[in-house]
Amino acid sequence: MKATKKELPWSLIIDKLSGEISPTDNDKLEAWLADEEHRDLFRSISAVWDSVQEEAARIQPDEERCWEIIAEKIGYEEKPTEQPKRSARARLLQMNRWTLAAACGALLIALSLFIHLLAGGTDVLPTYMAMDGKTKIVLTDSTVVWLRENSTLACVTDFKGKERRVQLTGEAFFEVKSDKKHPFIVETKGLEVKVHGTKFNVVAEKEANSITVSLEEGSVELLEDSSEESTYLKPGEMADYNRETGDMTVTEGGENMNSWVSGNLDIRNASLAEIGRILSHHFDMDIHVDRSIGEKYHYTFQSHGESLKDLLEILTTINPIQYKYEDEHTVLITPK
């Protein structure tokens, strides 16, 4: 029997995970958990809940945004009753910062599982979601994953097979726990990244034509879905794979692809055009450099958390160039 929206006891689940469930409600939840699929779903939610505690303790979630996402996904609408009870929204917002953040994380995973069940899926994969900024995830094998905003990572809660396999949409930085007997594989649409233990960044946006993999440490093997050929990267190299044509290009200069995680930049004799690309990725902005100056000026500098405005001020002070914001997400760099 598959779960339906009405059968999912959201209030009981929240109370159970937050340690606030009454004996009576606990009996109700146990009755729901008598179904094997319900137990599997709850175990997955609990595993995710535990995994987000450390990160949730030091973030301040946007409560309204959290609720909007949850309500949208479950089609929840608050309606007045003769004897009003605390709505799910009110109960969420009354939780303390730690509990709310963990609840949001666990519920988002639960919702993805629930939607999968309704669609008739049999392979239930918990899905981690980064709603805002970046989110740190520690998998059960001690692999650390940083998810960038609006990115998702689907994986089993334990790695008991021959491979440790995850599915990525968006961008993530991986610090994979070494295990030569159980390779770690990142699936994206069109390309697989196979590793044993290493640090690397993957950009695989759902609607984009290209996938970018940059290697910081160790070695990765890139396996194309469309062929049996594979490509190996060395530290400092970056691969761009075109989903439409199947072309793979490997270049130097991938050191700063993970800067969105660390907040640090290490620019070494890079052209202004290249710096524009690096800053675009680092700050998640559209930075356009006029072609006439793209290769004319080169820079070497390090940044440790400076804002985009501070860096642009430095660049435009050194050489006769100027910048302006076309809108809140777009910056133009032109000659003076």
Tab-separated table of N, CA and C in Angstrom, residues 175-314:
chain	number	residue	atom	x	y	z
A	175	GLU	N	34.178	16.037	-0.552
A	175	GLU	CA	35.376	15.545	0.107
A	175	GLU	C	35.104	14.078	0.432
A	176	VAL	N	35.474	13.205	-0.510
A	176	VAL	CA	35.068	11.804	-0.440
A	176	VAL	C	35.984	11.009	0.494
A	177	LYS	N	35.375	10.256	1.372
A	177	LYS	CA	36.113	9.356	2.260
A	177	LYS	C	36.694	8.210	1.437
A	178	SER	N	38.001	7.989	1.566
A	178	SER	CA	38.680	6.965	0.771
A	178	SER	C	38.196	5.565	1.140
A	179	ASP	N	37.866	4.784	0.122
A	179	ASP	CA	37.478	3.383	0.279
A	179	ASP	C	37.690	2.700	-1.066
A	180	LYS	N	38.864	2.072	-1.244
A	180	LYS	CA	39.235	1.502	-2.534
A	180	LYS	C	38.308	0.379	-2.981
A	181	LYS	N	37.678	-0.295	-2.032
A	181	LYS	CA	36.794	-1.402	-2.385
A	181	LYS	C	35.398	-0.929	-2.783
A	182	HIS	N	35.081	0.306	-2.454
A	182	HIS	CA	33.742	0.825	-2.750
A	182	HIS	C	33.864	2.214	-3.373
A	183	PRO	N	34.053	2.290	-4.699
A	183	PRO	CA	34.202	3.598	-5.357
A	183	PRO	C	32.973	4.473	-5.171
A	184	PHE	N	33.214	5.769	-5.110
A	184	PHE	CA	32.159	6.762	-4.943
A	184	PHE	C	31.825	7.314	-6.326
A	185	ILE	N	30.548	7.291	-6.697
A	185	ILE	CA	30.143	7.716	-8.037
A	185	ILE	C	29.086	8.808	-7.940
A	186	VAL	N	29.348	9.920	-8.615
A	186	VAL	CA	28.381	11.016	-8.704
A	186	VAL	C	27.705	10.937	-10.061
A	187	GLU	N	26.404	10.706	-10.066
A	187	GLU	CA	25.636	10.654	-11.305
A	187	GLU	C	25.094	12.037	-11.644
A	188	THR	N	25.279	12.441	-12.901
A	188	THR	CA	24.612	13.623	-13.436
A	188	THR	C	23.993	13.215	-14.760
A	189	LYS	N	23.181	14.053	-15.316
A	189	LYS	CA	22.542	13.742	-16.590
A	189	LYS	C	23.570	13.799	-17.715
A	190	GLY	N	24.062	12.637	-18.130
A	190	GLY	CA	25.011	12.585	-19.227
A	190	GLY	C	26.419	12.198	-18.838
A	191	LEU	N	26.746	12.269	-17.532
A	191	LEU	CA	28.124	12.036	-17.114
A	191	LEU	C	28.164	11.474	-15.700
A	192	GLU	N	29.100	10.537	-15.478
A	192	GLU	CA	29.343	10.015	-14.138
A	192	GLU	C	30.768	10.362	-13.726
A	193	VAL	N	30.940	10.720	-12.446
A	193	VAL	CA	32.255	11.022	-11.886
A	193	VAL	C	32.577	9.917	-10.886
A	194	LYS	N	33.639	9.168	-11.146
A	194	LYS	CA	33.993	8.007	-10.321
A	194	LYS	C	35.283	8.286	-9.555
A	195	VAL	N	35.258	8.090	-8.239
A	195	VAL	CA	36.432	8.374	-7.405
A	195	VAL	C	36.523	7.329	-6.287
A	196	HIS	N	37.674	7.295	-5.638
A	196	HIS	CA	37.859	6.459	-4.452
A	196	HIS	C	37.995	7.340	-3.200
A	197	GLY	N	38.738	8.405	-3.315
A	197	GLY	CA	38.883	9.343	-2.214
A	197	GLY	C	39.563	10.596	-2.726
A	198	THR	N	38.883	11.719	-2.692
A	198	THR	CA	39.432	12.927	-3.308
A	198	THR	C	38.548	14.125	-3.010
A	199	LYS	N	38.987	15.314	-3.466
A	199	LYS	CA	38.212	16.544	-3.323
A	199	LYS	C	37.974	17.131	-4.709
A	200	PHE	N	36.720	17.379	-5.032
A	200	PHE	CA	36.403	17.895	-6.365
A	200	PHE	C	35.072	18.622	-6.345
A	201	ASN	N	34.853	19.441	-7.379
A	201	ASN	CA	33.638	20.236	-7.516
A	201	ASN	C	32.921	19.828	-8.791
A	202	VAL	N	31.590	19.742	-8.731
A	202	VAL	CA	30.791	19.385	-9.899
A	202	VAL	C	29.692	20.417	-10.086
A	203	VAL	N	29.576	20.938	-11.317
A	203	VAL	CA	28.489	21.850	-11.672
A	203	VAL	C	27.660	21.148	-12.744
A	204	ALA	N	26.421	20.799	-12.409
A	204	ALA	CA	25.552	20.079	-13.347
A	204	ALA	C	24.136	20.629	-13.232
A	205	GLU	N	23.957	21.872	-13.675
A	205	GLU	CA	22.638	22.494	-13.604
A	205	GLU	C	21.663	21.767	-14.533
A	206	LYS	N	20.431	21.647	-14.093
A	206	LYS	CA	19.445	20.853	-14.809
A	206	LYS	C	19.233	21.316	-16.239
A	207	GLU	N	19.141	22.626	-16.457
A	207	GLU	CA	18.819	23.160	-17.781
A	207	GLU	C	20.058	23.516	-18.608
A	208	ALA	N	21.254	23.403	-18.031
A	208	ALA	CA	22.470	23.802	-18.746
A	208	ALA	C	22.931	22.707	-19.706
A	209	ASN	N	23.624	23.129	-20.780
A	209	ASN	CA	24.138	22.175	-21.763
A	209	ASN	C	25.435	21.521	-21.317
A	210	SER	N	26.133	22.155	-20.380
A	210	SER	CA	27.447	21.655	-20.005
A	210	SER	C	27.501	21.202	-18.555
A	211	ILE	N	28.449	20.306	-18.284
A	211	ILE	CA	28.772	19.850	-16.943
A	211	ILE	C	30.240	20.167	-16.705
A	212	THR	N	30.547	20.771	-15.573
A	212	THR	CA	31.930	21.143	-15.264
A	212	THR	C	32.394	20.386	-14.023
A	213	VAL	N	33.548	19.733	-14.146
A	213	VAL	CA	34.143	19.012	-13.023
A	213	VAL	C	35.548	19.550	-12.817
A	214	SER	N	35.863	20.011	-11.615
A	214	SER	CA	37.201	20.519	-11.313
A	214	SER	C	37.769	19.730	-10.148
A	215	LEU	N	39.046	19.391	-10.242
A	215	LEU	CA	39.679	18.521	-9.251
A	215	LEU	C	40.671	19.300	-8.395
A	216	GLU	N	40.508	19.216	-7.089
A	216	GLU	CA	41.432	19.865	-6.167
A	216	GLU	C	42.502	18.897	-5.674
A	217	GLU	N	42.107	17.662	-5.401
A	217	GLU	CA	43.031	16.706	-4.792
A	217	GLU	C	42.646	15.284	-5.198
A	218	GLY	N	43.646	14.444	-5.474
A	218	GLY	CA	43.381	13.052	-5.818
A	218	GLY	C	43.221	12.850	-7.307
A	219	SER	N	42.294	11.968	-7.706
A	219	SER	CA	42.066	11.664	-9.109
A	219	SER	C	40.612	11.297	-9.319
A	220	VAL	N	40.049	11.707	-10.450
A	220	VAL	CA	38.676	11.334	-10.786
A	220	VAL	C	38.638	10.796	-12.203
A	221	GLU	N	37.701	9.892	-12.445
A	221	GLU	CA	37.465	9.337	-13.771
A	221	GLU	C	36.095	9.791	-14.236
A	222	LEU	N	36.026	10.378	-15.431
A	222	LEU	CA	34.771	10.862	-15.985
A	222	LEU	C	34.273	9.863	-17.021
A	223	LEU	N	33.063	9.347	-16.822
A	223	LEU	CA	32.486	8.323	-17.686
A	223	LEU	C	31.277	8.907	-18.397
A	224	GLU	N	31.321	8.936	-19.735
A	224	GLU	CA	30.225	9.482	-20.523
A	224	GLU	C	29.135	8.441	-20.725
A	225	ASP	N	27.883	8.890	-20.607
A	225	ASP	CA	26.762	7.973	-20.841
A	225	ASP	C	26.705	7.514	-22.284
A	226	SER	N	27.139	8.376	-23.212
A	226	SER	CA	26.978	8.103	-24.641
A	226	SER	C	28.110	7.272	-25.241
A	227	SER	N	29.155	6.976	-24.480
A	227	SER	CA	30.261	6.186	-25.019
A	227	SER	C	30.930	5.399	-23.909
A	228	GLU	N	31.840	4.506	-24.295
A	228	GLU	CA	32.569	3.706	-23.322
A	228	GLU	C	33.892	4.360	-22.937
A	229	GLU	N	34.172	5.526	-23.506
A	229	GLU	CA	35.426	6.210	-23.217
A	229	GLU	C	35.366	6.898	-21.849
A	230	SER	N	36.534	7.058	-21.249
A	230	SER	CA	36.614	7.753	-19.965
A	230	SER	C	37.770	8.742	-19.997
A	231	THR	N	37.681	9.764	-19.153
A	231	THR	CA	38.704	10.804	-19.064
A	231	THR	C	39.132	10.930	-17.611
A	232	TYR	N	40.446	11.032	-17.382
A	232	TYR	CA	40.973	11.175	-16.028
A	232	TYR	C	41.467	12.606	-15.822
A	233	LEU	N	41.205	13.146	-14.646
A	233	LEU	CA	41.677	14.486	-14.298
A	233	LEU	C	42.776	14.407	-13.253
A	234	LYS	N	43.701	15.360	-13.336
A	234	LYS	CA	44.744	15.524	-12.333
A	234	LYS	C	44.438	16.780	-11.522
A	235	PRO	N	44.990	16.903	-10.310
A	235	PRO	CA	44.726	18.084	-9.481
A	235	PRO	C	45.017	19.384	-10.226
A	236	GLY	N	44.092	20.338	-10.127
A	236	GLY	CA	44.240	21.620	-10.810
A	236	GLY	C	43.603	21.647	-12.178
A	237	GLU	N	43.151	20.482	-12.679
A	237	GLU	CA	42.513	20.438	-13.993
A	237	GLU	C	40.999	20.554	-13.873
A	238	MET	N	40.397	21.003	-14.972
A	238	MET	CA	38.955	21.216	-15.031
A	238	MET	C	38.441	20.676	-16.351
A	239	ALA	N	37.343	19.942	-16.319
A	239	ALA	CA	36.752	19.372	-17.528
A	239	ALA	C	35.383	19.987	-17.775
A	240	ASP	N	35.138	20.346	-19.036
A	240	ASP	CA	33.825	20.825	-19.455
A	240	ASP	C	33.257	19.807	-20.445
A	241	TYR	N	32.097	19.250	-20.098
A	241	TYR	CA	31.462	18.243	-20.949
A	241	TYR	C	30.183	18.811	-21.527
A	242	ASN	N	30.042	18.751	-22.862
A	242	ASN	CA	28.850	19.255	-23.540
A	242	ASN	C	27.843	18.121	-23.680
A	243	ARG	N	26.709	18.271	-23.033
A	243	ARG	CA	25.700	17.219	-23.057
A	243	ARG	C	25.147	16.960	-24.455
A	244	GLU	N	25.059	18.014	-25.277
A	244	GLU	CA	24.455	17.872	-26.592
A	244	GLU	C	25.406	17.228	-27.595
A	245	THR	N	26.655	17.680	-27.618
A	245	THR	CA	27.612	17.192	-28.617
A	245	THR	C	28.453	16.029	-28.128
A	246	GLY	N	28.565	15.871	-26.805
A	246	GLY	CA	29.409	14.819	-26.256
A	246	GLY	C	30.877	15.202	-26.205
A	247	ASP	N	31.197	16.469	-26.503
A	247	ASP	CA	32.594	16.918	-26.503
A	247	ASP	C	33.082	17.126	-25.069
A	248	MET	N	34.345	16.746	-24.817
A	248	MET	CA	34.968	16.911	-23.507
A	248	MET	C	36.233	17.748	-23.666
A	249	THR	N	36.336	18.844	-22.910
A	249	THR	CA	37.507	19.712	-22.953
A	249	THR	C	38.137	19.776	-21.569
A	250	VAL	N	39.445	19.498	-21.495
A	250	VAL	CA	40.166	19.529	-20.228
A	250	VAL	C	41.163	20.676	-20.249
A	251	THR	N	41.135	21.539	-19.248
A	251	THR	CA	42.030	22.693	-19.170
A	251	THR	C	42.592	22.815	-17.758
A	252	GLU	N	43.608	23.657	-17.622
A	252	GLU	CA	44.142	24.001	-16.301
A	252	GLU	C	43.287	25.123	-15.710
A	253	GLY	N	43.421	25.329	-14.407
A	253	GLY	CA	42.778	26.486	-13.801
A	253	GLY	C	41.495	26.213	-13.065
A	254	GLY	N	41.334	25.023	-12.519
A	254	GLY	CA	40.118	24.727	-11.777
A	254	GLY	C	40.242	24.975	-10.290
A	255	GLU	N	41.362	25.604	-9.881
A	255	GLU	CA	41.629	25.764	-8.443
A	255	GLU	C	40.575	26.584	-7.714
A	256	ASN	N	39.951	27.528	-8.431
A	256	ASN	CA	39.019	28.440	-7.762
A	256	ASN	C	37.555	28.027	-7.889
A	257	MET	N	37.297	26.846	-8.458
A	257	MET	CA	35.914	26.413	-8.622
A	257	MET	C	35.230	26.115	-7.299
A	258	ASN	N	36.021	25.791	-6.270
A	258	ASN	CA	35.428	25.503	-4.959
A	258	ASN	C	35.460	26.721	-4.039
A	259	SER	N	35.773	27.891	-4.589
A	259	SER	CA	35.904	29.090	-3.744
A	259	SER	C	34.588	29.484	-3.093
A	260	TRP	N	33.465	29.078	-3.676
A	260	TRP	CA	32.167	29.401	-3.080
A	260	TRP	C	31.988	28.697	-1.731
A	261	VAL	N	32.760	27.621	-1.500
A	261	VAL	CA	32.701	26.913	-0.225
A	261	VAL	C	33.615	27.581	0.800
A	262	SER	N	34.885	27.783	0.411
A	262	SER	CA	35.882	28.317	1.345
A	262	SER	C	35.792	29.825	1.514
A	263	GLY	N	35.295	30.515	0.485
A	263	GLY	CA	35.260	31.975	0.516
A	263	GLY	C	36.564	32.614	0.083
A	264	ASN	N	37.587	31.787	-0.255
A	264	ASN	CA	38.914	32.296	-0.617
A	264	ASN	C	39.172	32.147	-2.112
A	265	LEU	N	39.902	33.107	-2.661
A	265	LEU	CA	40.306	33.080	-4.063
A	265	LEU	C	41.819	33.189	-4.154
A	266	ASP	N	42.390	32.460	-5.109
A	266	ASP	CA	43.829	32.526	-5.350
A	266	ASP	C	44.045	32.745	-6.843
A	267	ILE	N	44.186	34.011	-7.234
A	267	ILE	CA	44.301	34.395	-8.646
A	267	ILE	C	45.778	34.562	-9.002
A	268	ARG	N	46.229	33.851	-10.032
A	268	ARG	CA	47.637	33.903	-10.423
A	268	ARG	C	47.774	34.235	-11.905
A	269	ASN	N	48.162	35.459	-12.188
A	269	ASN	CA	48.386	35.934	-13.547
A	269	ASN	C	47.210	35.600	-14.464
A	270	ALA	N	46.010	35.840	-13.986
A	270	ALA	CA	44.805	35.557	-14.767
A	270	ALA	C	44.369	36.796	-15.525
A	271	SER	N	43.868	36.599	-16.732
A	271	SER	CA	43.369	37.717	-17.523
A	271	SER	C	42.078	38.241	-16.902
A	272	LEU	N	41.733	39.465	-17.280
A	272	LEU	CA	40.501	40.059	-16.771
A	272	LEU	C	39.291	39.228	-17.187
A	273	ALA	N	39.336	38.676	-18.401
A	273	ALA	CA	38.233	37.830	-18.860
A	273	ALA	C	38.087	36.603	-17.975
A	274	GLU	N	39.217	35.970	-17.632
A	274	GLU	CA	39.183	34.796	-16.765
A	274	GLU	C	38.720	35.170	-15.363
A	275	ILE	N	39.166	36.311	-14.869
A	275	ILE	CA	38.727	36.770	-13.545
A	275	ILE	C	37.220	37.003	-13.538
A	276	GLY	N	36.703	37.537	-14.643
A	276	GLY	CA	35.254	37.727	-14.742
A	276	GLY	C	34.510	36.407	-14.596
A	277	ARG	N	35.034	35.357	-15.233
A	277	ARG	CA	34.398	34.039	-15.126
A	277	ARG	C	34.502	33.489	-13.697
A	278	ILE	N	35.664	33.682	-13.079
A	278	ILE	CA	35.862	33.189	-11.711
A	278	ILE	C	34.933	33.906	-10.732
A	279	LEU	N	34.873	35.225	-10.839
A	279	LEU	CA	34.017	35.991	-9.928
A	279	LEU	C	32.540	35.698	-10.172
A	280	SER	N	32.165	35.451	-11.425
A	280	SER	CA	30.779	35.092	-11.730
A	280	SER	C	30.383	33.832	-10.975
A	281	HIS	N	31.272	32.840	-11.011
A	281	HIS	CA	30.987	31.578	-10.332
A	281	HIS	C	31.052	31.743	-8.822
A	282	HIS	N	32.058	32.470	-8.347
A	282	HIS	CA	32.272	32.639	-6.905
A	282	HIS	C	31.086	33.329	-6.231
A	283	PHE	N	30.575	34.391	-6.871
A	283	PHE	CA	29.498	35.179	-6.268
A	283	PHE	C	28.121	34.853	-6.854
A	284	ASP	N	28.054	33.890	-7.784
A	284	ASP	CA	26.800	33.524	-8.425
A	284	ASP	C	26.148	34.745	-9.062
A	285	MET	N	26.962	35.454	-9.867
A	285	MET	CA	26.522	36.661	-10.563
A	285	MET	C	26.854	36.526	-12.047
A	286	ASP	N	26.258	37.387	-12.862
A	286	ASP	CA	26.613	37.473	-14.283
A	286	ASP	C	27.537	38.672	-14.458
A	287	ILE	N	28.840	38.388	-14.638
A	287	ILE	CA	29.829	39.458	-14.785
A	287	ILE	C	30.354	39.410	-16.216
A	288	HIS	N	30.127	40.482	-16.961
A	288	HIS	CA	30.497	40.543	-18.379
A	288	HIS	C	31.658	41.522	-18.568
A	289	VAL	N	32.741	41.045	-19.182
A	289	VAL	CA	33.922	41.863	-19.439
A	289	VAL	C	33.962	42.232	-20.918
A	290	ASP	N	34.120	43.507	-21.193
A	290	ASP	CA	34.213	43.974	-22.579
A	290	ASP	C	35.368	43.264	-23.286
A	291	ARG	N	35.116	42.785	-24.504
A	291	ARG	CA	36.123	42.015	-25.239
A	291	ARG	C	37.416	42.781	-25.470
A	292	SER	N	37.323	44.088	-25.581
A	292	SER	CA	38.517	44.888	-25.882
A	292	SER	C	39.529	44.875	-24.745
A	293	ILE	N	39.088	44.523	-23.537
A	293	ILE	CA	40.005	44.535	-22.397
A	293	ILE	C	40.135	43.158	-21.729
A	294	GLY	N	39.417	42.185	-22.276
A	294	GLY	CA	39.389	40.871	-21.656
A	294	GLY	C	40.757	40.226	-21.486
A	295	GLU	N	41.620	40.350	-22.489
A	295	GLU	CA	42.960	39.752	-22.440
A	295	GLU	C	44.066	40.806	-22.272
A	296	LYS	N	43.683	42.062	-22.148
A	296	LYS	CA	44.658	43.148	-22.069
A	296	LYS	C	45.298	43.257	-20.696
A	297	TYR	N	44.536	43.003	-19.652
A	297	TYR	CA	45.038	43.164	-18.284
A	297	TYR	C	45.046	41.821	-17.553
A	298	HIS	N	46.122	41.624	-16.763
A	298	HIS	CA	46.263	40.396	-15.979
A	298	HIS	C	46.499	40.755	-14.505
A	299	TYR	N	46.056	39.880	-13.621
A	299	TYR	CA	46.129	40.154	-12.195
A	299	TYR	C	46.606	38.930	-11.417
A	300	THR	N	47.270	39.220	-10.304
A	300	THR	CA	47.629	38.196	-9.329
A	300	THR	C	47.259	38.728	-7.942
A	301	PHE	N	46.386	38.015	-7.260
A	301	PHE	CA	45.986	38.455	-5.921
A	301	PHE	C	45.299	37.303	-5.192
A	302	GLN	N	45.145	37.475	-3.900
A	302	GLN	CA	44.398	36.528	-3.075
A	302	GLN	C	43.262	37.265	-2.375
A	303	SER	N	42.171	36.565	-2.199
A	303	SER	CA	41.011	37.139	-1.520
A	303	SER	C	40.573	36.198	-0.413
A	304	HIS	N	40.274	36.778	0.735
A	304	HIS	CA	39.828	35.978	1.881
A	304	HIS	C	38.511	36.538	2.413
A	305	GLY	N	37.481	36.355	1.632
A	305	GLY	CA	36.150	36.754	2.067
A	305	GLY	C	35.734	38.161	1.703
A	306	GLU	N	36.545	38.874	0.893
A	306	GLU	CA	36.137	40.219	0.489
A	306	GLU	C	34.865	40.166	-0.359
A	307	SER	N	34.111	41.241	-0.330
A	307	SER	CA	32.875	41.315	-1.108
A	307	SER	C	33.197	41.554	-2.577
A	308	LEU	N	32.212	41.344	-3.434
A	308	LEU	CA	32.391	41.608	-4.862
A	308	LEU	C	32.712	43.074	-5.097
A	309	LYS	N	32.040	43.957	-4.386
A	309	LYS	CA	32.306	45.395	-4.556
A	309	LYS	C	33.752	45.721	-4.219
A	310	ASP	N	34.279	45.163	-3.127
A	310	ASP	CA	35.665	45.432	-2.745
A	310	ASP	C	36.636	44.976	-3.835
A	311	LEU	N	36.394	43.798	-4.408
A	311	LEU	CA	37.286	43.281	-5.441
A	311	LEU	C	37.194	44.114	-6.717
A	312	LEU	N	35.997	44.518	-7.073
A	312	LEU	CA	35.844	45.354	-8.266
A	312	LEU	C	36.521	46.701	-8.092
A	313	GLU	N	36.470	47.249	-6.907
A	313	GLU	CA	37.136	48.523	-6.641
A	313	GLU	C	38.648	48.373	-6.810
A	314	ILE	N	39.198	47.243	-6.349
A	314	ILE	CA	40.643	47.006	-6.497
A	314	ILE	C	41.015	46.871	-7.960
